[in-house]
Amino acid sequence: GDSRYMAKELLQERYDNLPKGDIFSLGASMYEIAFGRELPANGPGWNEIRNGNLDSKVLSSFLKPIRQLISLMMHPDPQ
């Protein structure tokens, strides 16, 4: 898969809960749509996203329930 959409757990070869990785990927795709450009494939921006630091200005184009959904889907703790 493409590192832009992969959960950190998958890149660390932790495959104990693949559906949660799929949820992260869907959230990342939604975030990318709001972002209006490709998500970073690596580097500081990639780490910020995986640490749950999403740009509130980017998410502001969505209604509050969608913003919350994307944030939950991309939360760094997949529990």
PDB file of N, CA, C and O in Angstrom:
ATOM      1  N   GLY A   1       0.807  -1.189   0.000  1.00  0.00           N
ATOM      2  CA  GLY A   1       0.000   0.000   0.000  1.00  0.00           C
ATOM      3  C   GLY A   1       0.852   1.254   0.000  1.00  0.00           C
ATOM      4  O   GLY A   1       2.065   1.221   0.168  1.00  0.00           O
ATOM      5  N   ASP A   2       0.222   2.360  -0.191  1.00  0.00           N
ATOM      6  CA  ASP A   2       0.855   3.673  -0.243  1.00  0.00           C
ATOM      7  C   ASP A   2       0.994   4.221   1.174  1.00  0.00           C
ATOM      8  O   ASP A   2       0.029   4.279   1.929  1.00  0.00           O
ATOM      9  N   SER A   3       2.187   4.648   1.543  1.00  0.00           N
ATOM     10  CA  SER A   3       2.429   5.135   2.912  1.00  0.00           C
ATOM     11  C   SER A   3       1.592   6.352   3.266  1.00  0.00           C
ATOM     12  O   SER A   3       1.405   6.644   4.447  1.00  0.00           O
ATOM     13  N   ARG A   4       1.071   7.063   2.282  1.00  0.00           N
ATOM     14  CA  ARG A   4       0.231   8.234   2.564  1.00  0.00           C
ATOM     15  C   ARG A   4      -1.034   7.839   3.331  1.00  0.00           C
ATOM     16  O   ARG A   4      -1.597   8.633   4.062  1.00  0.00           O
ATOM     17  N   TYR A   5      -1.498   6.621   3.091  1.00  0.00           N
ATOM     18  CA  TYR A   5      -2.781   6.185   3.647  1.00  0.00           C
ATOM     19  C   TYR A   5      -2.644   5.077   4.682  1.00  0.00           C
ATOM     20  O   TYR A   5      -3.641   4.633   5.218  1.00  0.00           O
ATOM     21  N   MET A   6      -1.426   4.649   4.957  1.00  0.00           N
ATOM     22  CA  MET A   6      -1.233   3.525   5.877  1.00  0.00           C
ATOM     23  C   MET A   6      -1.128   4.002   7.328  1.00  0.00           C
ATOM     24  O   MET A   6      -0.460   4.988   7.618  1.00  0.00           O
ATOM     25  N   ALA A   7      -1.784   3.267   8.186  1.00  0.00           N
ATOM     26  CA  ALA A   7      -1.669   3.536   9.618  1.00  0.00           C
ATOM     27  C   ALA A   7      -0.263   3.190  10.074  1.00  0.00           C
ATOM     28  O   ALA A   7       0.382   2.294   9.527  1.00  0.00           O
ATOM     29  N   LYS A   8       0.205   3.899  11.080  1.00  0.00           N
ATOM     30  CA  LYS A   8       1.551   3.684  11.615  1.00  0.00           C
ATOM     31  C   LYS A   8       1.749   2.233  12.058  1.00  0.00           C
ATOM     32  O   LYS A   8       2.815   1.663  11.876  1.00  0.00           O
ATOM     33  N   GLU A   9       0.708   1.629  12.607  1.00  0.00           N
ATOM     34  CA  GLU A   9       0.810   0.251  13.082  1.00  0.00           C
ATOM     35  C   GLU A   9       1.178  -0.708  11.951  1.00  0.00           C
ATOM     36  O   GLU A   9       1.943  -1.648  12.148  1.00  0.00           O
ATOM     37  N   LEU A  10       0.621  -0.488  10.782  1.00  0.00           N
ATOM     38  CA  LEU A  10       0.920  -1.371   9.651  1.00  0.00           C
ATOM     39  C   LEU A  10       2.360  -1.210   9.189  1.00  0.00           C
ATOM     40  O   LEU A  10       3.012  -2.188   8.824  1.00  0.00           O
ATOM     41  N   LEU A  11       2.847   0.009   9.210  1.00  0.00           N
ATOM     42  CA  LEU A  11       4.239   0.237   8.822  1.00  0.00           C
ATOM     43  C   LEU A  11       5.211  -0.334   9.850  1.00  0.00           C
ATOM     44  O   LEU A  11       6.359  -0.615   9.532  1.00  0.00           O
ATOM     45  N   GLN A  12       4.727  -0.510  11.070  1.00  0.00           N
ATOM     46  CA  GLN A  12       5.538  -1.129  12.118  1.00  0.00           C
ATOM     47  C   GLN A  12       5.326  -2.645  12.149  1.00  0.00           C
ATOM     48  O   GLN A  12       5.731  -3.306  13.090  1.00  0.00           O
ATOM     49  N   GLU A  13       4.640  -3.151  11.119  1.00  0.00           N
ATOM     50  CA  GLU A  13       4.358  -4.575  10.961  1.00  0.00           C
ATOM     51  C   GLU A  13       3.554  -5.149  12.129  1.00  0.00           C
ATOM     52  O   GLU A  13       3.739  -6.282  12.539  1.00  0.00           O
ATOM     53  N   ARG A  14       2.633  -4.326  12.630  1.00  0.00           N
ATOM     54  CA  ARG A  14       1.692  -4.780  13.664  1.00  0.00           C
ATOM     55  C   ARG A  14       0.361  -5.043  12.964  1.00  0.00           C
ATOM     56  O   ARG A  14      -0.378  -4.123  12.663  1.00  0.00           O
ATOM     57  N   TYR A  15       0.089  -6.299  12.698  1.00  0.00           N
ATOM     58  CA  TYR A  15      -1.080  -6.691  11.905  1.00  0.00           C
ATOM     59  C   TYR A  15      -2.202  -7.274  12.753  1.00  0.00           C
ATOM     60  O   TYR A  15      -3.068  -7.976  12.240  1.00  0.00           O
ATOM     61  N   ASP A  16      -2.222  -6.962  14.036  1.00  0.00           N
ATOM     62  CA  ASP A  16      -3.192  -7.572  14.931  1.00  0.00           C
ATOM     63  C   ASP A  16      -4.625  -7.093  14.708  1.00  0.00           C
ATOM     64  O   ASP A  16      -5.565  -7.759  15.114  1.00  0.00           O
ATOM     65  N   ASN A  17      -4.813  -5.941  14.066  1.00  0.00           N
ATOM     66  CA  ASN A  17      -6.171  -5.464  13.839  1.00  0.00           C
ATOM     67  C   ASN A  17      -6.244  -4.696  12.519  1.00  0.00           C
ATOM     68  O   ASN A  17      -6.306  -3.466  12.497  1.00  0.00           O
ATOM     69  N   LEU A  18      -6.264  -5.443  11.425  1.00  0.00           N
ATOM     70  CA  LEU A  18      -6.263  -4.834  10.097  1.00  0.00           C
ATOM     71  C   LEU A  18      -7.479  -3.953   9.803  1.00  0.00           C
ATOM     72  O   LEU A  18      -7.322  -2.936   9.133  1.00  0.00           O
ATOM     73  N   PRO A  19      -8.693  -4.272  10.275  1.00  0.00           N
ATOM     74  CA  PRO A  19      -9.822  -3.381   9.994  1.00  0.00           C
ATOM     75  C   PRO A  19      -9.600  -1.951  10.504  1.00  0.00           C
ATOM     76  O   PRO A  19     -10.034  -0.996   9.869  1.00  0.00           O
ATOM     77  N   LYS A  20      -8.918  -1.806  11.633  1.00  0.00           N
ATOM     78  CA  LYS A  20      -8.646  -0.453  12.142  1.00  0.00           C
ATOM     79  C   LYS A  20      -7.708   0.294  11.202  1.00  0.00           C
ATOM     80  O   LYS A  20      -7.820   1.502  11.033  1.00  0.00           O
ATOM     81  N   GLY A  21      -6.781  -0.422  10.576  1.00  0.00           N
ATOM     82  CA  GLY A  21      -5.911   0.192   9.576  1.00  0.00           C
ATOM     83  C   GLY A  21      -6.703   0.654   8.363  1.00  0.00           C
ATOM     84  O   GLY A  21      -6.416   1.697   7.780  1.00  0.00           O
ATOM     85  N   ASP A  22      -7.725  -0.116   7.981  1.00  0.00           N
ATOM     86  CA  ASP A  22      -8.587   0.274   6.866  1.00  0.00           C
ATOM     87  C   ASP A  22      -9.372   1.533   7.198  1.00  0.00           C
ATOM     88  O   ASP A  22      -9.570   2.401   6.351  1.00  0.00           O
ATOM     89  N   ILE A  23      -9.823   1.631   8.439  1.00  0.00           N
ATOM     90  CA  ILE A  23     -10.560   2.828   8.871  1.00  0.00           C
ATOM     91  C   ILE A  23      -9.651   4.044   8.811  1.00  0.00           C
ATOM     92  O   ILE A  23     -10.055   5.111   8.344  1.00  0.00           O
ATOM     93  N   PHE A  24      -8.405   3.890   9.268  1.00  0.00           N
ATOM     94  CA  PHE A  24      -7.446   4.992   9.181  1.00  0.00           C
ATOM     95  C   PHE A  24      -7.270   5.411   7.722  1.00  0.00           C
ATOM     96  O   PHE A  24      -7.271   6.601   7.402  1.00  0.00           O
ATOM     97  N   SER A  25      -7.124   4.443   6.829  1.00  0.00           N
ATOM     98  CA  SER A  25      -6.910   4.741   5.410  1.00  0.00           C
ATOM     99  C   SER A  25      -8.077   5.517   4.812  1.00  0.00           C
ATOM    100  O   SER A  25      -7.874   6.454   4.032  1.00  0.00           O
ATOM    101  N   LEU A  26      -9.289   5.128   5.169  1.00  0.00           N
ATOM    102  CA  LEU A  26     -10.465   5.850   4.679  1.00  0.00           C
ATOM    103  C   LEU A  26     -10.468   7.280   5.225  1.00  0.00           C
ATOM    104  O   LEU A  26     -10.731   8.240   4.487  1.00  0.00           O
ATOM    105  N   GLY A  27     -10.160   7.431   6.511  1.00  0.00           N
ATOM    106  CA  GLY A  27     -10.070   8.773   7.095  1.00  0.00           C
ATOM    107  C   GLY A  27      -8.999   9.605   6.410  1.00  0.00           C
ATOM    108  O   GLY A  27      -9.203  10.798   6.150  1.00  0.00           O
ATOM    109  N   ALA A  28      -7.856   8.990   6.104  1.00  0.00           N
ATOM    110  CA  ALA A  28      -6.779   9.708   5.414  1.00  0.00           C
ATOM    111  C   ALA A  28      -7.224  10.145   4.025  1.00  0.00           C
ATOM    112  O   ALA A  28      -6.895  11.249   3.581  1.00  0.00           O
ATOM    113  N   SER A  29      -7.988   9.308   3.345  1.00  0.00           N
ATOM    114  CA  SER A  29      -8.505   9.679   2.020  1.00  0.00           C
ATOM    115  C   SER A  29      -9.455  10.863   2.121  1.00  0.00           C
ATOM    116  O   SER A  29      -9.407  11.784   1.296  1.00  0.00           O
ATOM    117  N   MET A  30     -10.306  10.855   3.137  1.00  0.00           N
ATOM    118  CA  MET A  30     -11.226  11.972   3.341  1.00  0.00           C
ATOM    119  C   MET A  30     -10.462  13.245   3.685  1.00  0.00           C
ATOM    120  O   MET A  30     -10.796  14.336   3.202  1.00  0.00           O
ATOM    121  N   TYR A  31      -9.451  13.107   4.518  1.00  0.00           N
ATOM    122  CA  TYR A  31      -8.626  14.260   4.894  1.00  0.00           C
ATOM    123  C   TYR A  31      -7.906  14.819   3.667  1.00  0.00           C
ATOM    124  O   TYR A  31      -7.822  16.027   3.493  1.00  0.00           O
ATOM    125  N   GLU A  32      -7.433  13.946   2.801  1.00  0.00           N
ATOM    126  CA  GLU A  32      -6.757  14.386   1.583  1.00  0.00           C
ATOM    127  C   GLU A  32      -7.706  15.179   0.682  1.00  0.00           C
ATOM    128  O   GLU A  32      -7.314  16.182   0.087  1.00  0.00           O
ATOM    129  N   ILE A  33      -8.951  14.748   0.604  1.00  0.00           N
ATOM    130  CA  ILE A  33      -9.944  15.487  -0.182  1.00  0.00           C
ATOM    131  C   ILE A  33     -10.097  16.897   0.377  1.00  0.00           C
ATOM    132  O   ILE A  33     -10.115  17.878  -0.375  1.00  0.00           O
ATOM    133  N   ALA A  34     -10.184  17.010   1.688  1.00  0.00           N
ATOM    134  CA  ALA A  34     -10.306  18.329   2.322  1.00  0.00           C
ATOM    135  C   ALA A  34      -9.036  19.141   2.119  1.00  0.00           C
ATOM    136  O   ALA A  34      -9.081  20.354   1.914  1.00  0.00           O
ATOM    137  N   PHE A  35      -7.882  18.456   2.166  1.00  0.00           N
ATOM    138  CA  PHE A  35      -6.569  19.097   2.035  1.00  0.00           C
ATOM    139  C   PHE A  35      -6.376  19.682   0.636  1.00  0.00           C
ATOM    140  O   PHE A  35      -5.721  20.697   0.457  1.00  0.00           O
ATOM    141  N   GLY A  36      -6.942  19.006  -0.360  1.00  0.00           N
ATOM    142  CA  GLY A  36      -6.852  19.499  -1.734  1.00  0.00           C
ATOM    143  C   GLY A  36      -5.546  19.173  -2.434  1.00  0.00           C
ATOM    144  O   GLY A  36      -5.277  19.686  -3.515  1.00  0.00           O
ATOM    145  N   ARG A  37      -4.729  18.337  -1.827  1.00  0.00           N
ATOM    146  CA  ARG A  37      -3.489  17.878  -2.458  1.00  0.00           C
ATOM    147  C   ARG A  37      -3.059  16.581  -1.790  1.00  0.00           C
ATOM    148  O   ARG A  37      -3.599  16.207  -0.754  1.00  0.00           O
ATOM    149  N   GLU A  38      -2.091  15.908  -2.395  1.00  0.00           N
ATOM    150  CA  GLU A  38      -1.654  14.637  -1.834  1.00  0.00           C
ATOM    151  C   GLU A  38      -1.101  14.812  -0.426  1.00  0.00           C
ATOM    152  O   GLU A  38      -0.427  15.800  -0.132  1.00  0.00           O
ATOM    153  N   LEU A  39      -1.385  13.834   0.405  1.00  0.00           N
ATOM    154  CA  LEU A  39      -0.800  13.828   1.748  1.00  0.00           C
ATOM    155  C   LEU A  39       0.686  13.498   1.637  1.00  0.00           C
ATOM    156  O   LEU A  39       1.112  12.855   0.672  1.00  0.00           O
ATOM    157  N   PRO A  40       1.475  13.924   2.614  1.00  0.00           N
ATOM    158  CA  PRO A  40       2.905  13.604   2.560  1.00  0.00           C
ATOM    159  C   PRO A  40       3.143  12.103   2.678  1.00  0.00           C
ATOM    160  O   PRO A  40       2.456  11.409   3.434  1.00  0.00           O
ATOM    161  N   ALA A  41       4.127  11.607   1.927  1.00  0.00           N
ATOM    162  CA  ALA A  41       4.465  10.180   1.950  1.00  0.00           C
ATOM    163  C   ALA A  41       5.451   9.856   3.064  1.00  0.00           C
ATOM    164  O   ALA A  41       5.632   8.693   3.425  1.00  0.00           O
ATOM    165  N   ASN A  42       6.090  10.887   3.627  1.00  0.00           N
ATOM    166  CA  ASN A  42       7.062  10.699   4.709  1.00  0.00           C
ATOM    167  C   ASN A  42       7.392  12.066   5.295  1.00  0.00           C
ATOM    168  O   ASN A  42       6.827  13.066   4.890  1.00  0.00           O
ATOM    169  N   GLY A  43       8.303  12.085   6.246  1.00  0.00           N
ATOM    170  CA  GLY A  43       8.779  13.341   6.819  1.00  0.00           C
ATOM    171  C   GLY A  43       7.924  13.876   7.943  1.00  0.00           C
ATOM    172  O   GLY A  43       7.012  13.206   8.442  1.00  0.00           O
ATOM    173  N   PRO A  44       8.203  15.117   8.348  1.00  0.00           N
ATOM    174  CA  PRO A  44       7.513  15.714   9.500  1.00  0.00           C
ATOM    175  C   PRO A  44       5.992  15.795   9.331  1.00  0.00           C
ATOM    176  O   PRO A  44       5.249  15.531  10.277  1.00  0.00           O
ATOM    177  N   GLY A  45       5.532  16.151   8.141  1.00  0.00           N
ATOM    178  CA  GLY A  45       4.089  16.237   7.909  1.00  0.00           C
ATOM    179  C   GLY A  45       3.409  14.896   8.055  1.00  0.00           C
ATOM    180  O   GLY A  45       2.304  14.788   8.605  1.00  0.00           O
ATOM    181  N   TRP A  46       4.074  13.853   7.578  1.00  0.00           N
ATOM    182  CA  TRP A  46       3.557  12.485   7.713  1.00  0.00           C
ATOM    183  C   TRP A  46       3.431  12.128   9.192  1.00  0.00           C
ATOM    184  O   TRP A  46       2.415  11.602   9.633  1.00  0.00           O
ATOM    185  N   ASN A  47       4.473  12.432   9.981  1.00  0.00           N
ATOM    186  CA  ASN A  47       4.459  12.136  11.417  1.00  0.00           C
ATOM    187  C   ASN A  47       3.384  12.924  12.151  1.00  0.00           C
ATOM    188  O   ASN A  47       2.730  12.408  13.053  1.00  0.00           O
ATOM    189  N   GLU A  48       3.203  14.179  11.784  1.00  0.00           N
ATOM    190  CA  GLU A  48       2.175  15.007  12.429  1.00  0.00           C
ATOM    191  C   GLU A  48       0.797  14.384  12.251  1.00  0.00           C
ATOM    192  O   GLU A  48       0.012  14.307  13.200  1.00  0.00           O
ATOM    193  N   ILE A  49       0.504  13.937  11.040  1.00  0.00           N
ATOM    194  CA  ILE A  49      -0.796  13.322  10.764  1.00  0.00           C
ATOM    195  C   ILE A  49      -0.975  12.061  11.601  1.00  0.00           C
ATOM    196  O   ILE A  49      -2.015  11.846  12.211  1.00  0.00           O
ATOM    197  N   ARG A  50       0.042  11.216  11.666  1.00  0.00           N
ATOM    198  CA  ARG A  50      -0.066   9.969  12.421  1.00  0.00           C
ATOM    199  C   ARG A  50      -0.099  10.189  13.928  1.00  0.00           C
ATOM    200  O   ARG A  50      -0.538   9.329  14.671  1.00  0.00           O
ATOM    201  N   ASN A  51       0.333  11.352  14.370  1.00  0.00           N
ATOM    202  CA  ASN A  51       0.246  11.695  15.794  1.00  0.00           C
ATOM    203  C   ASN A  51      -1.077  12.383  16.128  1.00  0.00           C
ATOM    204  O   ASN A  51      -1.278  12.848  17.246  1.00  0.00           O
ATOM    205  N   GLY A  52      -1.966  12.465  15.136  1.00  0.00           N
ATOM    206  CA  GLY A  52      -3.291  13.040  15.359  1.00  0.00           C
ATOM    207  C   GLY A  52      -3.350  14.543  15.222  1.00  0.00           C
ATOM    208  O   GLY A  52      -4.365  15.150  15.565  1.00  0.00           O
ATOM    209  N   ASN A  53      -2.289  15.152  14.729  1.00  0.00           N
ATOM    210  CA  ASN A  53      -2.258  16.610  14.569  1.00  0.00           C
ATOM    211  C   ASN A  53      -2.747  16.989  13.176  1.00  0.00           C
ATOM    212  O   ASN A  53      -1.966  17.218  12.263  1.00  0.00           O
ATOM    213  N   LEU A  54      -4.068  17.036  13.038  1.00  0.00           N
ATOM    214  CA  LEU A  54      -4.686  17.394  11.771  1.00  0.00           C
ATOM    215  C   LEU A  54      -4.907  18.899  11.726  1.00  0.00           C
ATOM    216  O   LEU A  54      -5.183  19.526  12.747  1.00  0.00           O
ATOM    217  N   ASP A  55      -4.804  19.463  10.555  1.00  0.00           N
ATOM    218  CA  ASP A  55      -4.943  20.901  10.364  1.00  0.00           C
ATOM    219  C   ASP A  55      -6.420  21.292  10.456  1.00  0.00           C
ATOM    220  O   ASP A  55      -7.226  20.901   9.613  1.00  0.00           O
ATOM    221  N   SER A  56      -6.767  22.058  11.472  1.00  0.00           N
ATOM    222  CA  SER A  56      -8.171  22.450  11.667  1.00  0.00           C
ATOM    223  C   SER A  56      -8.677  23.327  10.525  1.00  0.00           C
ATOM    224  O   SER A  56      -9.865  23.297  10.213  1.00  0.00           O
ATOM    225  N   LYS A  57      -7.801  24.100   9.896  1.00  0.00           N
ATOM    226  CA  LYS A  57      -8.218  24.917   8.744  1.00  0.00           C
ATOM    227  C   LYS A  57      -8.629  24.024   7.585  1.00  0.00           C
ATOM    228  O   LYS A  57      -9.581  24.319   6.878  1.00  0.00           O
ATOM    229  N   VAL A  58      -7.893  22.936   7.404  1.00  0.00           N
ATOM    230  CA  VAL A  58      -8.223  21.986   6.338  1.00  0.00           C
ATOM    231  C   VAL A  58      -9.586  21.354   6.613  1.00  0.00           C
ATOM    232  O   VAL A  58     -10.436  21.269   5.732  1.00  0.00           O
ATOM    233  N   LEU A  59      -9.807  20.945   7.843  1.00  0.00           N
ATOM    234  CA  LEU A  59     -11.061  20.283   8.195  1.00  0.00           C
ATOM    235  C   LEU A  59     -12.248  21.238   8.238  1.00  0.00           C
ATOM    236  O   LEU A  59     -13.396  20.796   8.199  1.00  0.00           O
ATOM    237  N   SER A  60     -12.000  22.529   8.298  1.00  0.00           N
ATOM    238  CA  SER A  60     -13.097  23.495   8.422  1.00  0.00           C
ATOM    239  C   SER A  60     -14.037  23.497   7.216  1.00  0.00           C
ATOM    240  O   SER A  60     -15.143  24.011   7.313  1.00  0.00           O
ATOM    241  N   SER A  61     -13.617  22.884   6.104  1.00  0.00           N
ATOM    242  CA  SER A  61     -14.488  22.833   4.927  1.00  0.00           C
ATOM    243  C   SER A  61     -15.619  21.812   5.117  1.00  0.00           C
ATOM    244  O   SER A  61     -16.545  21.777   4.318  1.00  0.00           O
ATOM    245  N   PHE A  62     -15.544  20.991   6.170  1.00  0.00           N
ATOM    246  CA  PHE A  62     -16.572  19.995   6.437  1.00  0.00           C
ATOM    247  C   PHE A  62     -17.452  20.432   7.605  1.00  0.00           C
ATOM    248  O   PHE A  62     -17.030  21.183   8.474  1.00  0.00           O
ATOM    249  N   LEU A  63     -18.665  19.890   7.648  1.00  0.00           N
ATOM    250  CA  LEU A  63     -19.533  20.103   8.804  1.00  0.00           C
ATOM    251  C   LEU A  63     -18.917  19.419  10.020  1.00  0.00           C
ATOM    252  O   LEU A  63     -18.141  18.469   9.888  1.00  0.00           O
ATOM    253  N   LYS A  64     -19.294  19.890  11.208  1.00  0.00           N
ATOM    254  CA  LYS A  64     -18.707  19.388  12.446  1.00  0.00           C
ATOM    255  C   LYS A  64     -18.773  17.861  12.582  1.00  0.00           C
ATOM    256  O   LYS A  64     -17.779  17.239  12.950  1.00  0.00           O
ATOM    257  N   PRO A  65     -19.904  17.209  12.265  1.00  0.00           N
ATOM    258  CA  PRO A  65     -19.926  15.747  12.406  1.00  0.00           C
ATOM    259  C   PRO A  65     -18.900  15.042  11.506  1.00  0.00           C
ATOM    260  O   PRO A  65     -18.305  14.043  11.915  1.00  0.00           O
ATOM    261  N   ILE A  66     -18.665  15.569  10.327  1.00  0.00           N
ATOM    262  CA  ILE A  66     -17.678  14.974   9.420  1.00  0.00           C
ATOM    263  C   ILE A  66     -16.268  15.236   9.930  1.00  0.00           C
ATOM    264  O   ILE A  66     -15.407  14.349   9.887  1.00  0.00           O
ATOM    265  N   ARG A  67     -16.014  16.437  10.437  1.00  0.00           N
ATOM    266  CA  ARG A  67     -14.693  16.746  11.037  1.00  0.00           C
ATOM    267  C   ARG A  67     -14.391  15.778  12.174  1.00  0.00           C
ATOM    268  O   ARG A  67     -13.289  15.245  12.287  1.00  0.00           O
ATOM    269  N   GLN A  68     -15.388  15.558  13.016  1.00  0.00           N
ATOM    270  CA  GLN A  68     -15.206  14.646  14.146  1.00  0.00           C
ATOM    271  C   GLN A  68     -14.960  13.223  13.663  1.00  0.00           C
ATOM    272  O   GLN A  68     -14.119  12.515  14.217  1.00  0.00           O
ATOM    273  N   LEU A  69     -15.693  12.804  12.640  1.00  0.00           N
ATOM    274  CA  LEU A  69     -15.529  11.459  12.099  1.00  0.00           C
ATOM    275  C   LEU A  69     -14.117  11.259  11.558  1.00  0.00           C
ATOM    276  O   LEU A  69     -13.454  10.264  11.876  1.00  0.00           O
ATOM    277  N   ILE A  70     -13.623  12.209  10.773  1.00  0.00           N
ATOM    278  CA  ILE A  70     -12.270  12.106  10.221  1.00  0.00           C
ATOM    279  C   ILE A  70     -11.245  12.058  11.348  1.00  0.00           C
ATOM    280  O   ILE A  70     -10.328  11.242  11.329  1.00  0.00           O
ATOM    281  N   SER A  71     -11.411  12.898  12.334  1.00  0.00           N
ATOM    282  CA  SER A  71     -10.477  12.912  13.474  1.00  0.00           C
ATOM    283  C   SER A  71     -10.472  11.580  14.207  1.00  0.00           C
ATOM    284  O   SER A  71      -9.414  11.076  14.586  1.00  0.00           O
ATOM    285  N   LEU A  72     -11.640  11.006  14.405  1.00  0.00           N
ATOM    286  CA  LEU A  72     -11.716   9.711  15.081  1.00  0.00           C
ATOM    287  C   LEU A  72     -11.108   8.597  14.227  1.00  0.00           C
ATOM    288  O   LEU A  72     -10.416   7.721  14.744  1.00  0.00           O
ATOM    289  N   MET A  73     -11.362   8.644  12.933  1.00  0.00           N
ATOM    290  CA  MET A  73     -10.830   7.616  12.038  1.00  0.00           C
ATOM    291  C   MET A  73      -9.305   7.648  11.986  1.00  0.00           C
ATOM    292  O   MET A  73      -8.663   6.621  11.785  1.00  0.00           O
ATOM    293  N   MET A  74      -8.735   8.833  12.187  1.00  0.00           N
ATOM    294  CA  MET A  74      -7.282   8.995  12.085  1.00  0.00           C
ATOM    295  C   MET A  74      -6.612   9.141  13.447  1.00  0.00           C
ATOM    296  O   MET A  74      -5.434   9.488  13.531  1.00  0.00           O
ATOM    297  N   HIS A  75      -7.338   8.851  14.501  1.00  0.00           N
ATOM    298  CA  HIS A  75      -6.796   8.972  15.851  1.00  0.00           C
ATOM    299  C   HIS A  75      -5.579   8.058  16.004  1.00  0.00           C
ATOM    300  O   HIS A  75      -5.576   6.924  15.522  1.00  0.00           O
ATOM    301  N   PRO A  76      -4.523   8.542  16.670  1.00  0.00           N
ATOM    302  CA  PRO A  76      -3.308   7.724  16.786  1.00  0.00           C
ATOM    303  C   PRO A  76      -3.474   6.437  17.610  1.00  0.00           C
ATOM    304  O   PRO A  76      -2.709   5.501  17.440  1.00  0.00           O
ATOM    305  N   ASP A  77      -4.469   6.390  18.474  1.00  0.00           N
ATOM    306  CA  ASP A  77      -4.723   5.176  19.245  1.00  0.00           C
ATOM    307  C   ASP A  77      -5.925   4.474  18.624  1.00  0.00           C
ATOM    308  O   ASP A  77      -7.063   4.916  18.791  1.00  0.00           O
ATOM    309  N   PRO A  78      -5.708   3.373  17.909  1.00  0.00           N
ATOM    310  CA  PRO A  78      -6.802   2.735  17.177  1.00  0.00           C
ATOM    311  C   PRO A  78      -7.843   2.033  18.059  1.00  0.00           C
ATOM    312  O   PRO A  78      -8.719   1.370  17.560  1.00  0.00           O
ATOM    313  N   GLN A  79      -7.745   2.172  19.362  1.00  0.00           N
ATOM    314  CA  GLN A  79      -8.727   1.545  20.247  1.00  0.00           C
ATOM    315  C   GLN A  79     -10.012   2.291  20.112  1.00  0.00           C
ATOM    316  O   GLN A  79     -11.056   1.988  20.344  1.00  0.00           O
TER     317      GLN A  79
END
